[in-house]
Coordinates of C-alpha atoms in Angstrom, one line a residue:
X456 CA -0.1 0.0 0.3
X457 CA 2.7 2.2 0.4
X458 CA 4.5 2.5 -2.7
X459 CA 1.2 2.7 -4.2
X460 CA 1.0 6.3 -1.7
X461 CA 4.9 6.4 -3.4
X462 CA 3.5 5.7 -7.0
X463 CA 0.4 8.8 -6.2
X464 CA 2.3 11.2 -4.8
X465 CA 4.6 10.9 -8.0
X466 CA 1.9 10.7 -10.3
X467 CA 0.5 14.2 -9.2
X468 CA 4.7 15.4 -9.4
X469 CA 5.0 14.8 -11.8
X470 CA 1.1 15.9 -13.0
X471 CA 1.9 19.8 -11.3
X472 CA 5.6 20.0 -13.9
X473 CA 4.8 18.5 -17.1
X474 CA 0.5 18.1 -17.2
X475 CA 1.6 17.5 -21.8
X476 CA 3.0 14.7 -20.9
X477 CA 1.1 13.3 -18.1
X478 CA -2.1 15.1 -18.0
X479 CA -4.4 12.4 -16.0
X480 CA -1.8 12.9 -13.8
X481 CA -4.0 14.1 -10.8
X482 CA -6.3 11.3 -10.7
X483 CA -2.9 10.3 -7.9
X484 CA -5.3 12.3 -5.6
X485 CA -8.2 10.3 -6.4
X486 CA -6.0 7.2 -5.8
X487 CA -3.7 8.8 -2.6
X488 CA -7.8 9.7 -0.8
X489 CA -9.3 5.9 -1.3
X490 CA -5.9 4.4 -0.5
X491 CA -5.9 7.2 3.3
X492 CA -9.5 6.0 4.2
X493 CA -9.2 2.2 3.5
X494 CA -5.5 2.5 6.4
X495 CA -7.9 4.1 8.3
X496 CA -10.9 2.5 8.2
X497 CA -8.3 -1.8 8.7
X498 CA -6.8 0.6 11.5
X499 CA -10.3 1.9 13.0
X500 CA -12.2 -1.9 12.1
X501 CA -9.7 -3.4 13.9
X502 CA -11.5 -3.4 17.4
X503 CA -14.2 -4.6 18.0
X504 CA -15.6 -2.3 19.6
X505 CA -14.3 0.9 19.2
X506 CA -13.8 3.4 23.2
X507 CA -13.1 7.0 23.4
X508 CA -9.9 6.3 24.7
X509 CA -8.6 4.7 21.4
X510 CA -10.5 7.8 19.6
X511 CA -8.2 10.0 21.5
X512 CA -5.6 8.0 20.8
X513 CA -6.8 8.2 16.9
X514 CA -6.8 11.5 16.5
X515 CA -3.6 12.0 19.4
X516 CA -1.4 9.8 16.4
X517 CA -2.5 12.0 13.2
X518 CA -1.9 15.0 15.5
X519 CA 1.3 13.8 15.3
X520 CA 1.8 13.4 12.7
X521 CA -0.3 16.1 11.0
X522 CA -0.2 19.3 12.2
X523 CA 3.6 19.9 13.1
X524 CA 5.2 19.5 9.8
X525 CA 1.7 21.1 8.1
X526 CA 2.0 24.0 10.6
X527 CA 5.7 24.7 10.0
X528 CA 3.9 24.7 6.1
X529 CA 2.3 27.3 6.7
X530 CA 4.7 29.8 8.7
X531 CA 6.9 29.4 5.5
X532 CA 4.2 29.9 3.0
X533 CA 2.3 33.4 5.0
X534 CA 6.5 34.4 5.7
X535 CA 6.8 34.3 2.1
X536 CA 3.8 35.9 1.2
X537 CA 4.9 38.7 3.2
X538 CA 8.5 39.5 1.9
X539 CA 7.6 38.3 -1.3
X540 CA 4.0 39.1 -2.4
X541 CA 3.0 42.9 -3.0
X542 CA 0.5 44.9 0.0
X543 CA -2.9 43.6 -2.8
X544 CA -1.2 39.8 -3.1
X545 CA -1.2 40.1 0.2
X546 CA -4.6 41.2 1.7
X547 CA -6.3 38.5 -0.8
X548 CA -4.3 35.9 0.8
X549 CA -5.4 36.3 4.2
X550 CA -8.5 34.1 4.3
X551 CA -7.3 31.6 2.1
X552 CA -4.2 30.8 5.1
X553 CA -7.4 31.3 7.7
X554 CA -9.2 28.6 5.7
X555 CA -6.4 26.4 5.9
X556 CA -5.5 27.0 9.3
X557 CA -8.5 25.5 9.6
X558 CA -8.6 22.8 7.3
X559 CA -10.7 23.5 5.3
X560 CA -9.8 25.5 2.4
X561 CA -12.1 23.5 -0.2
X562 CA -14.1 24.1 2.4
X563 CA -13.3 28.1 0.9
X564 CA -13.0 26.7 -2.7
X565 CA -17.3 25.4 -2.8
X566 CA -18.2 28.4 -1.3
X567 CA -15.9 30.6 -3.4
X568 CA -17.6 29.0 -6.1
X569 CA -13.6 28.9 -7.4
X570 CA -12.7 26.6 -10.4
X571 CA -10.1 24.9 -9.4
X572 CA -8.3 24.4 -12.9
X573 CA -8.6 28.1 -13.6
X574 CA -7.6 30.0 -10.2
X575 CA -3.9 31.8 -11.0
X576 CA -1.7 29.8 -9.7
X577 CA 0.9 32.5 -9.8
X578 CA 0.3 34.2 -6.1
X579 CA -1.3 30.9 -4.5
X580 CA 0.9 29.3 -2.1
X581 CA -2.3 27.5 -0.1
X582 CA -4.1 25.8 -3.7
X583 CA -2.9 23.1 -2.2
X584 CA -3.8 22.6 1.3
X585 CA -7.8 21.7 -0.6
X586 CA -6.4 17.7 -0.4
X587 CA -5.0 17.9 3.2
X588 CA -8.8 19.2 4.7
X589 CA -10.0 16.5 2.9
X590 CA -8.1 14.2 4.7
X591 CA -8.8 16.3 8.1
X592 CA -13.3 16.2 7.3
X593 CA -12.5 12.3 6.9
X594 CA -10.0 11.6 9.8
X595 CA -13.1 14.0 11.4
X596 CA -15.9 11.5 10.7
X597 CA -14.6 7.7 10.6
X598 CA -14.9 7.2 13.7
X599 CA -18.7 8.0 13.9
X600 CA -18.9 5.7 11.0
X601 CA -16.8 2.4 12.6
X602 CA -18.7 3.3 15.0
X603 CA -22.1 2.8 13.6
X604 CA -20.8 -0.1 12.1
X605 CA -20.0 -1.3 14.9
X606 CA -23.5 -0.8 16.3
X607 CA -24.8 -3.3 14.0
X608 CA -24.9 -7.3 14.7
X609 CA -25.6 -9.4 11.1
X610 CA -23.2 -9.3 8.2
X611 CA -25.4 -8.0 5.7
X612 CA -26.8 -5.1 7.7
X613 CA -22.8 -3.6 8.6
X614 CA -22.6 -4.9 4.5
X615 CA -26.1 -3.2 3.9
X616 CA -25.1 0.7 5.4
X617 CA -21.2 -0.1 4.6
X618 CA -23.4 0.2 0.6
X619 CA -25.6 2.3 1.6
X620 CA -22.6 5.2 2.9
X621 CA -20.8 4.5 0.6
X622 CA -23.2 5.6 -2.1
X623 CA -25.1 8.6 -0.7
X624 CA -21.0 9.8 -0.8

C-alpha cells in the first residue's frame, strides 16, 4: 500500500511539473484518498468495540503526524507571502491562510465557487491545501462511521450500511 501511495504522489508531482507530459497525473490524488480511507478504516475496524480512549489515541496519532509539519509549511508560506508579495496579494491571501489553518481550504473553494483548474496559481501558495482539508475532514467523520457500523450486529446489516454510506457519499 505504501508503494501505491508513493506512485500516487509521484504522479501528482509529475503532473504539476509537466502537465502536457502526464495529463492524468491528478488522478493520483484520488488514488491517495482511496488508499488513505482504506488504511484509516482498517485501523478503526481492528477493534470489536471502539472506546473513547481508542478514538482519542487515533486523533492523537493523526495530530502528531500532520500538525507539526503542516504548521511549519503554513508559517513558511506566510513568511514568504509577507516578504515576496505585494500588499494587494497579501490582502487577497489572508482568508486562504485562515481557511487553510482550519483545514477547510476545500470548503472555501466550494463556498466561493472557485474552479480549481482556472485559478491563478502564481500568487496562491495555499492552493493545494484543499487536499489535506479533505483528509482531515474524513478523519473527523471516520470514527463515527466506524461506531455506527460496529453497533450493527448482523453481517448483512453492516454490508448494507457500508453500501448505503458509499452510495450516499
